[in-house]
Short mmCIF file of C-alpha atoms in Angstrom, two decimals:
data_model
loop_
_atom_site.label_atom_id
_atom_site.label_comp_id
_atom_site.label_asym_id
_atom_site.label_seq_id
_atom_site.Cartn_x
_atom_site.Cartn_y
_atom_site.Cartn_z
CA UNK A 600 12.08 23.66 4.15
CA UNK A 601 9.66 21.57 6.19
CA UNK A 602 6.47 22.18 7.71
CA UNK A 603 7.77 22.92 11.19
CA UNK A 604 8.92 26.42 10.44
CA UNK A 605 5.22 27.16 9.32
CA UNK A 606 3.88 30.17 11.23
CA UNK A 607 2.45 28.32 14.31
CA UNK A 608 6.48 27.37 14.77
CA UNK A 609 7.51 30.84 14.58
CA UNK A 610 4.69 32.21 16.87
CA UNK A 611 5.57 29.52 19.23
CA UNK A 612 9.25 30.67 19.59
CA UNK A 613 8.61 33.98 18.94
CA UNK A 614 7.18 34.01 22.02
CA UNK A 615 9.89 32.63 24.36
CA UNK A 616 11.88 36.06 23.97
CA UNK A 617 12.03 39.27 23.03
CA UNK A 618 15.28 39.66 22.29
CA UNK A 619 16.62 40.56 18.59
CA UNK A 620 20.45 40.01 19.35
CA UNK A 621 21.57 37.85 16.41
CA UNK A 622 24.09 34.80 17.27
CA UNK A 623 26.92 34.27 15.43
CA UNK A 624 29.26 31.46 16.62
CA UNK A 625 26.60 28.51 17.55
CA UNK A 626 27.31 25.39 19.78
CA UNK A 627 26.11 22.47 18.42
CA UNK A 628 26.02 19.07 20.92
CA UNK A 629 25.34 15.28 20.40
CA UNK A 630 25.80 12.16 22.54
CA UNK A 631 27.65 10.21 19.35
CA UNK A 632 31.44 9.79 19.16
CA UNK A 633 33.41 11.90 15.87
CA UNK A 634 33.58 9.02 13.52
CA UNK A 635 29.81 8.38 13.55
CA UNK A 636 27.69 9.76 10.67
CA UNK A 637 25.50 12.36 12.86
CA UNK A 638 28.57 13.59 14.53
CA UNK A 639 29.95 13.84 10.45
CA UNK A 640 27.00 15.45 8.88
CA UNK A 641 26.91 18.27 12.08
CA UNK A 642 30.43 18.85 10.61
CA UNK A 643 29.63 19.48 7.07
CA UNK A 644 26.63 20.99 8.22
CA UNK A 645 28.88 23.98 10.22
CA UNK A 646 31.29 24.01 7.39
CA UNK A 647 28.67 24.84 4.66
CA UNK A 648 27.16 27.67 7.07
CA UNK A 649 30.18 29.11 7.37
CA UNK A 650 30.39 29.25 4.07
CA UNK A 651 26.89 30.18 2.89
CA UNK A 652 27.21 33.05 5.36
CA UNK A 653 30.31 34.36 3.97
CA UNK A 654 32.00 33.34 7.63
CA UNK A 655 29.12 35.26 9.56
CA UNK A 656 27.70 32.08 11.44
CA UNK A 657 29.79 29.26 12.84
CA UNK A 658 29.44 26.12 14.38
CA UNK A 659 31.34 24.58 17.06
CA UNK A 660 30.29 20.81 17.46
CA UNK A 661 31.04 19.13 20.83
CA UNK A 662 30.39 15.10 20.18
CA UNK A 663 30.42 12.23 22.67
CA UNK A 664 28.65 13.84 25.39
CA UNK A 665 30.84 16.75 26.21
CA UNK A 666 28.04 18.91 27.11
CA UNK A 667 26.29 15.93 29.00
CA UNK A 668 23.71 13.31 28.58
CA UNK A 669 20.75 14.32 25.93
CA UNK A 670 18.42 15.03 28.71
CA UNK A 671 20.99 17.33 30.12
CA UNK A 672 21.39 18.77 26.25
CA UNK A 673 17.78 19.16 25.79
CA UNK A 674 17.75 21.36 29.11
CA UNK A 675 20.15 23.35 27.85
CA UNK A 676 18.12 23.84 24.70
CA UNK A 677 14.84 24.97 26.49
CA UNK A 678 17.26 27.66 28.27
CA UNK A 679 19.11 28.80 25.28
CA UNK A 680 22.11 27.69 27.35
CA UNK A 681 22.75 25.32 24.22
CA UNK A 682 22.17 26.56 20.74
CA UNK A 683 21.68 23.74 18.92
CA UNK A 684 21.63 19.57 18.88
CA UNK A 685 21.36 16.49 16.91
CA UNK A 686 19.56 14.13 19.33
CA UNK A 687 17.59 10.86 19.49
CA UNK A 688 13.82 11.13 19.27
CA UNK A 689 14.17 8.82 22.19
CA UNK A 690 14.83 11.38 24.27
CA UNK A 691 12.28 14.00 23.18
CA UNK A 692 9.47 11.05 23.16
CA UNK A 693 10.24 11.29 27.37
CA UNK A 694 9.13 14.96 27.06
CA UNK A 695 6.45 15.13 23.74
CA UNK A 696 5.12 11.38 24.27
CA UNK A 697 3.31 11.49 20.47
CA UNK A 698 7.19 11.11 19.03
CA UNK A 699 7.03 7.15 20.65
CA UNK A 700 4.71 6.26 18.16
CA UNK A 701 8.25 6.05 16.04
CA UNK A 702 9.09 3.19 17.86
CA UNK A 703 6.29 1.05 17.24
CA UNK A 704 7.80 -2.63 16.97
CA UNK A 705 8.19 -3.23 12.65
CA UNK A 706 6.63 -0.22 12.02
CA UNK A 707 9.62 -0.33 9.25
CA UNK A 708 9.57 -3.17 6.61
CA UNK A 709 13.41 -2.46 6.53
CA UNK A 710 15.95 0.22 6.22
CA UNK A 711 14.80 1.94 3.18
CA UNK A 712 10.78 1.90 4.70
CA UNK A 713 11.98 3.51 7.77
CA UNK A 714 13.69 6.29 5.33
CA UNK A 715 10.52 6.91 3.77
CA UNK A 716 8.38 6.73 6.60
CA UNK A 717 11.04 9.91 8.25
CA UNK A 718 10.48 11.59 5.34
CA UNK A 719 6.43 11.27 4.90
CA UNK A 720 4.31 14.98 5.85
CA UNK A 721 2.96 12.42 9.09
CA UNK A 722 6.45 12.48 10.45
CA UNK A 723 6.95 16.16 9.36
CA UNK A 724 3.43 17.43 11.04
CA UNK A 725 4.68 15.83 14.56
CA UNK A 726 7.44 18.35 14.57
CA UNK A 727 4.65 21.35 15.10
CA UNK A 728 4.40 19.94 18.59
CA UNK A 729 8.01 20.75 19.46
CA UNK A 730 8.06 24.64 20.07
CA UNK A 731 4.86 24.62 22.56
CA UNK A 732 5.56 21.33 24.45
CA UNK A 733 9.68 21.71 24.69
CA UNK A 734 10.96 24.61 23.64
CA UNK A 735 12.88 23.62 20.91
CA UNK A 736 12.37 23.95 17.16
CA UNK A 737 12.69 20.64 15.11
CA UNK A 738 14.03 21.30 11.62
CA UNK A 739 14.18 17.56 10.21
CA UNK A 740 14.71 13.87 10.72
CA UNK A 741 17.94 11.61 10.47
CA UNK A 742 18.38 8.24 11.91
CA UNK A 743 20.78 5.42 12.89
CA UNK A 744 19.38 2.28 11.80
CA UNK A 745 16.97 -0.47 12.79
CA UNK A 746 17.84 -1.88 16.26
CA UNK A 747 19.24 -5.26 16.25
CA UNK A 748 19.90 -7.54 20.06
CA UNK A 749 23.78 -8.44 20.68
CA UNK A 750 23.64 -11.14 23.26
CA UNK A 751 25.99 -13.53 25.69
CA UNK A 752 24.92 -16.98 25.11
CA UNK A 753 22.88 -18.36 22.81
CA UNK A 754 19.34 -17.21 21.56
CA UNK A 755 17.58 -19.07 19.99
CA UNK A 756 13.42 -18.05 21.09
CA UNK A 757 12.46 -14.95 22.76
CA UNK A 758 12.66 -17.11 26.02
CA UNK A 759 16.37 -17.18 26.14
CA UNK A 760 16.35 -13.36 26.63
CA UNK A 761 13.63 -13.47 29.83
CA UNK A 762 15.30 -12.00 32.44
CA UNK A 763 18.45 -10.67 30.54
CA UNK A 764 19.63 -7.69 31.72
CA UNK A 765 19.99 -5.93 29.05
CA UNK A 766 20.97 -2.38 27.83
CA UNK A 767 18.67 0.01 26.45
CA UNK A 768 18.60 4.05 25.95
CA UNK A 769 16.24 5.13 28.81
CA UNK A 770 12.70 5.98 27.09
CA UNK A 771 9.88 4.51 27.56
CA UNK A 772 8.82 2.91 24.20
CA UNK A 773 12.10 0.69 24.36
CA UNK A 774 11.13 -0.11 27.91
CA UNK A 775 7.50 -1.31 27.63
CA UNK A 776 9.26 -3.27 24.83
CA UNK A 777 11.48 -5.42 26.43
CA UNK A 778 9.33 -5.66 29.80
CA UNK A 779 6.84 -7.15 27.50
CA UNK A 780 9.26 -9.66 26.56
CA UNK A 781 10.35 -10.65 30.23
CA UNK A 782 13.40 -8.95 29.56
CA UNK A 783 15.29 -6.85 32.58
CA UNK A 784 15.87 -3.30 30.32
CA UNK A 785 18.96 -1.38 31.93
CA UNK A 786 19.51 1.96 30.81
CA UNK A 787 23.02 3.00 29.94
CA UNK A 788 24.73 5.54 28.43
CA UNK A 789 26.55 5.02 25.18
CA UNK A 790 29.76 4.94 26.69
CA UNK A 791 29.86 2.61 29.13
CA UNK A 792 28.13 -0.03 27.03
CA UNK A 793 31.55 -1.69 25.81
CA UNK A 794 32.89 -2.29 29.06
CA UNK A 795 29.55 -3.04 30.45
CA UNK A 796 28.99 -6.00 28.05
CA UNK A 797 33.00 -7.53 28.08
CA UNK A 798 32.46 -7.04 32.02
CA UNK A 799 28.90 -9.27 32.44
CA UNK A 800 27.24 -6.12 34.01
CA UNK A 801 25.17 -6.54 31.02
CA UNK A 802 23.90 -9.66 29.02
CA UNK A 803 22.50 -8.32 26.30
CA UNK A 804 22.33 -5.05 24.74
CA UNK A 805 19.69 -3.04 22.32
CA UNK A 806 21.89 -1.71 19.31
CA UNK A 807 22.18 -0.62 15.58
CA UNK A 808 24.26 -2.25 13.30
CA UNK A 809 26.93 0.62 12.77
CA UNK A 810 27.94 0.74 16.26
CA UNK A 811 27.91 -3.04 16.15
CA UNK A 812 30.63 -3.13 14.10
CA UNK A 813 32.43 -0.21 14.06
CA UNK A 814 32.69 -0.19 17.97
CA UNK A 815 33.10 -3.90 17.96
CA UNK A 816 30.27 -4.70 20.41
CA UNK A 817 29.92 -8.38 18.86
CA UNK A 818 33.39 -9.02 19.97
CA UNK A 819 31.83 -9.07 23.42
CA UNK A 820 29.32 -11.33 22.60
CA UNK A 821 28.26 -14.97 21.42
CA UNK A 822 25.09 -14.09 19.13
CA UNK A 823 23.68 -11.21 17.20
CA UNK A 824 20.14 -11.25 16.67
CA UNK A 825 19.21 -9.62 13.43
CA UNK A 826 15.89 -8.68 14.29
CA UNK A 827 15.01 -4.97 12.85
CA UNK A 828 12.59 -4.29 15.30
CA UNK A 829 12.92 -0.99 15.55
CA UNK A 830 14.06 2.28 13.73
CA UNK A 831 15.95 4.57 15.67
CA UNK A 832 15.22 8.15 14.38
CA UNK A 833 17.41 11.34 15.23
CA UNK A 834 16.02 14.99 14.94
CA UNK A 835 17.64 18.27 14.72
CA UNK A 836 16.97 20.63 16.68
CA UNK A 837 17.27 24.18 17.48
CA UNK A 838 16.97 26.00 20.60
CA UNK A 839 13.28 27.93 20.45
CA UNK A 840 14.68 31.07 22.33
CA UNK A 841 17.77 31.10 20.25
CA UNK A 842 15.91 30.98 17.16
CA UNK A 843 13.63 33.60 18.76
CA UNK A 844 16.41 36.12 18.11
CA UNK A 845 17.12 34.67 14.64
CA UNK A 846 16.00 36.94 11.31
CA UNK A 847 13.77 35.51 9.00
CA UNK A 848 16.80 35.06 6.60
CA UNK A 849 19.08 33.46 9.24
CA UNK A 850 16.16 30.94 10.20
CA UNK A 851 15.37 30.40 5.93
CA UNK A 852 19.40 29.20 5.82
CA UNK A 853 19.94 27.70 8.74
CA UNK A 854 16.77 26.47 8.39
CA UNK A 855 17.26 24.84 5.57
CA UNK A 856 21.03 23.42 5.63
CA UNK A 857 20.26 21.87 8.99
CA UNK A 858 17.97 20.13 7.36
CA UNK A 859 19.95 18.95 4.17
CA UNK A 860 22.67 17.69 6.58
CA UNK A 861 20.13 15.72 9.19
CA UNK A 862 18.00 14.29 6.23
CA UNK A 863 21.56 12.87 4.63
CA UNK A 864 21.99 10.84 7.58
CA UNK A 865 19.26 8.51 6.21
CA UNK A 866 20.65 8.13 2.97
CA UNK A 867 24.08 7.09 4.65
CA UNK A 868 22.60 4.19 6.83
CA UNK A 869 19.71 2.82 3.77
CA UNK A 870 23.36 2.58 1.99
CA UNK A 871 25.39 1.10 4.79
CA UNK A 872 23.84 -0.90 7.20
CA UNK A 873 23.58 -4.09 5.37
CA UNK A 874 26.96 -3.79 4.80
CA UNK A 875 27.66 -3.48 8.34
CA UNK A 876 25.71 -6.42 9.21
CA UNK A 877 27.23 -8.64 6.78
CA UNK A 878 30.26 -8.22 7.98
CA UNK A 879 29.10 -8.90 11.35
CA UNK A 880 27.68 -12.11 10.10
CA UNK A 881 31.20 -12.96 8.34
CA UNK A 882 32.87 -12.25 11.13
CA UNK A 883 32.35 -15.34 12.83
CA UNK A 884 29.45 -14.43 15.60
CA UNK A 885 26.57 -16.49 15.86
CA UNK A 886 23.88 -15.03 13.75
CA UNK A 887 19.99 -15.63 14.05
CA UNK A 888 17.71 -13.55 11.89
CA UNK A 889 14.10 -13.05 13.10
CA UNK A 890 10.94 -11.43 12.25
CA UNK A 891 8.28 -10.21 14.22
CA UNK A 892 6.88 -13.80 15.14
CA UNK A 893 10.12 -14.08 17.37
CA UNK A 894 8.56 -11.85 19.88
CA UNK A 895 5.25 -13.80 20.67
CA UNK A 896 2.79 -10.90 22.31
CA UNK A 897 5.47 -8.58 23.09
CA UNK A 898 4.55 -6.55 19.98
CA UNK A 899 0.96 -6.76 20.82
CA UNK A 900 1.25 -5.72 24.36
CA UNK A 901 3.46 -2.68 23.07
CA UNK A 902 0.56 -1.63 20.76
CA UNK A 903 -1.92 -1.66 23.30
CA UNK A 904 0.31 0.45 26.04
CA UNK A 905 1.33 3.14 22.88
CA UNK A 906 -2.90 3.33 21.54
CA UNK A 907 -3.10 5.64 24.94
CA UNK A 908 0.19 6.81 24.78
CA UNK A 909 0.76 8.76 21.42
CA UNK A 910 -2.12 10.01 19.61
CA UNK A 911 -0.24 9.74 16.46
CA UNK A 912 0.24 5.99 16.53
CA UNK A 913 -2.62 5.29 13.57
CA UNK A 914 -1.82 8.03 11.55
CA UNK A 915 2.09 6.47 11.51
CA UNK A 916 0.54 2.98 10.62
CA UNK A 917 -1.36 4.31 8.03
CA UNK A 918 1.70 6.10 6.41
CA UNK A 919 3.53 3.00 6.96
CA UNK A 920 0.97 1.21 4.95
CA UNK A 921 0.82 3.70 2.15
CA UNK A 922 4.90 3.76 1.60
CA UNK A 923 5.09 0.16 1.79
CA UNK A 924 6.52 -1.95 -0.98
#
C-alpha cells in the first residue's frame, strides 16, 4: 500500500464527513474509450473486488466521458457525487499545481524511465497533497505513454510547427510548452480530436502512441514526430468523503487492489508502445524522430515558468537522475 494512505491521508478525509454509512456498489468514471488499457484495468480492478469481497463491493465503470469531462469528474469527486476515477494528472496539476512538475519536457529517458520515475517514494510523497488541496484520495500511479506530435505537412525543425494550431489536453504544463515553441495549443477533448484533425480544424495534435494507432490518428496526417517529450501519467483516485465512510478494512482492500490495477497500466505501455510506434512507422507515414535539441529554448523556457510553479520540480529531477540508466 503506498504512502498516501499514511495517517495525515486518513485525518485529511476523515475530516470531510462524519458519516459511517459503508458503500457498496461504487461508480467508477474515466474520459478513455473501453478498449483502452485504463478503461481495461478499472475492469479487472471491479471484477477482483467483487470477488475479494465475496460480492459485497461492486464497481460500475462508465468510460468515454459518460459522466463528463475530468474536470466535471473531479467535481463530482470532491462532492462524493462520484465515487471513484482513473484520471490524468493533467487535470489534477490545474487544481494541486506541484503534480506539473510530471510534465517537465524529457524528464523520462524513455518508456521504462518514466515507469520508474511513477513508481519512486518522490512521486508517491506528492500524493499526501491530494486529500487537503482536492478532496480526493490518490491511491497510485498509471500512465499512457510518452507524448509524441502527429502533424499535417511536413516537419522537419521546430519552426514548421510555429503557429500550428494544435491540440492539446487543457493544463497548463502542456500549454507553457507549446507557447514556448510558437505553437497555437487548442484544447480539445478526446473525442472530437479525429474529426478535428481529418477536418483541418486542427494541424497538429499532442498524442501517445496507443491512441495513435489504435484510433488511427496518423491516417489523418502526413508526419509523426517521434519525439517523447513528455510522459503522460494517470492517478487513481478515490473520492475523500466517500472514503471518509470507508472501514479501515474496506480502505486496506480497496486500497490496495486499486492500486495493483492502476500500477499495471505501466507495465502494459513499457511493453507496448514501441510496438505501437513501429507500426506507425511501417505504416507508411512520414516519420522524424527527435530529441530534446529539436525544441531549441522551448524546454528551457518551460523550466524556468515550472521552478515557481511546482515546488517539487528538483526533487523529480533528482529522482530522475538517480533511476537513470
Amino acid at each position: 500500500m503506498t504512502k498516501a494512505f499514511g495517517s495525515m491521508a486518513f485525518a485529511a478525509v476523515a475530516a470531510m464527513s462524519a458519516s459511517s454509512v459503508q458503500a457498496e456498489e461504487f461508480r467508477l468514471g474515466l474520459i478513455t474509450p473501453p478498449p483502452h488499457i485504463w478503461t481495461k484495468a478499472a475492469e479487472a480492478f471491479g471484477a477482483e473486488l467483487a470477488e475479494a469481497s465475496d460480492g459485497e463491493h461492486s464497481v460500475t465503470v462508465f468510460p468515454a466521458r459518460q459522466l463528463g469531462n475530468e474536470a466535471e469528474m473531479l467535481q463530482q469527486l470532491q462532492t462524493g457525487a462520484l465515487d471513484m476515477a482513473f484520471m490524468t494528472v493533467a487535470e489534477v496539476s490545474n487544481r494541486a499545481p506541484d503534480f506539473g512538475a510530471f510534465y517537465a519536457p524529457f524528464l523520462a529517458e524513455d518508456i521504462d524511465h518514466a515507469g520508474r520515475i511513477l513508481r519512486s517514494d518522490t512521486a508517491t510523497d506528492i500524493l499526501e497533497q491530494l486529500p487537503a488541496e482536492v478532496g480526493v484520495v490518490g491511491v497510485a500511479y498509471g500512465m499512457a505513454g510518452l507524448r509524441q506530435i502527429v502533424a499535417k505537412g511536413e516537419v522537419n525543425s521546430v519552426e514548421d510547427l510555429e503557429g500550428l494550431k494544435l491540440r492539446i489536453t487543457p493544463f497548463d504544463p502542456i500549454l507553457d510548452f507549446y507557447n514556448a515553441i510558437g505553437a497555437a495549443p487548442t484544447p480539445m477533448p478526446l473525442p472530437d480530436v479525429y474529426d478535428a484533425l481529418a477536418n483541418g480544424q486542427v494541424d497538429a495534435i499532442d498524442m501517445d502512441a496507443e491512441l495513435i494507432w489504435v484510433l488511427k490518428y496518423f491516417e489523418q496526417a502526413d508526419t509523426v514526430v517521434q519525439s517523447n517529450h513528455m510522459m503522460f501519467p494517470m492517478v487513481g483516485l478515490v473520492s475523500g468523503r466517500v472514503w471518509a465512510q470507508m472501514s479501515e478494512e474496506d480502505r486496506k482492500l480497496i486500497g490496495d487492489l486499486m492500486a495493483k490495477h492502476v500500477d499495471s497500466t505501466i507495465d502494459s505501455y513499457v511493453e507496448k508502445e514501441q510496438g505501437w510506434l513501429d507500426q506507425v512507422r511501417d505504416a507508411g507515414t512520414n516519420y522524424v524522430e527527435v530529441d530534446q535539441a529539436f525544441f531549441n529554448d522551448a524546454v528551457g523556457e518551460w523550466n524556468a515558468i515550472w521552478a515557481e510553479k511546482s515546488t517539487r520540480l528538483d526533487a523529480l529531477r533528482q529522482t530522475a537522475n538517480d533511476t537513470a540508466e
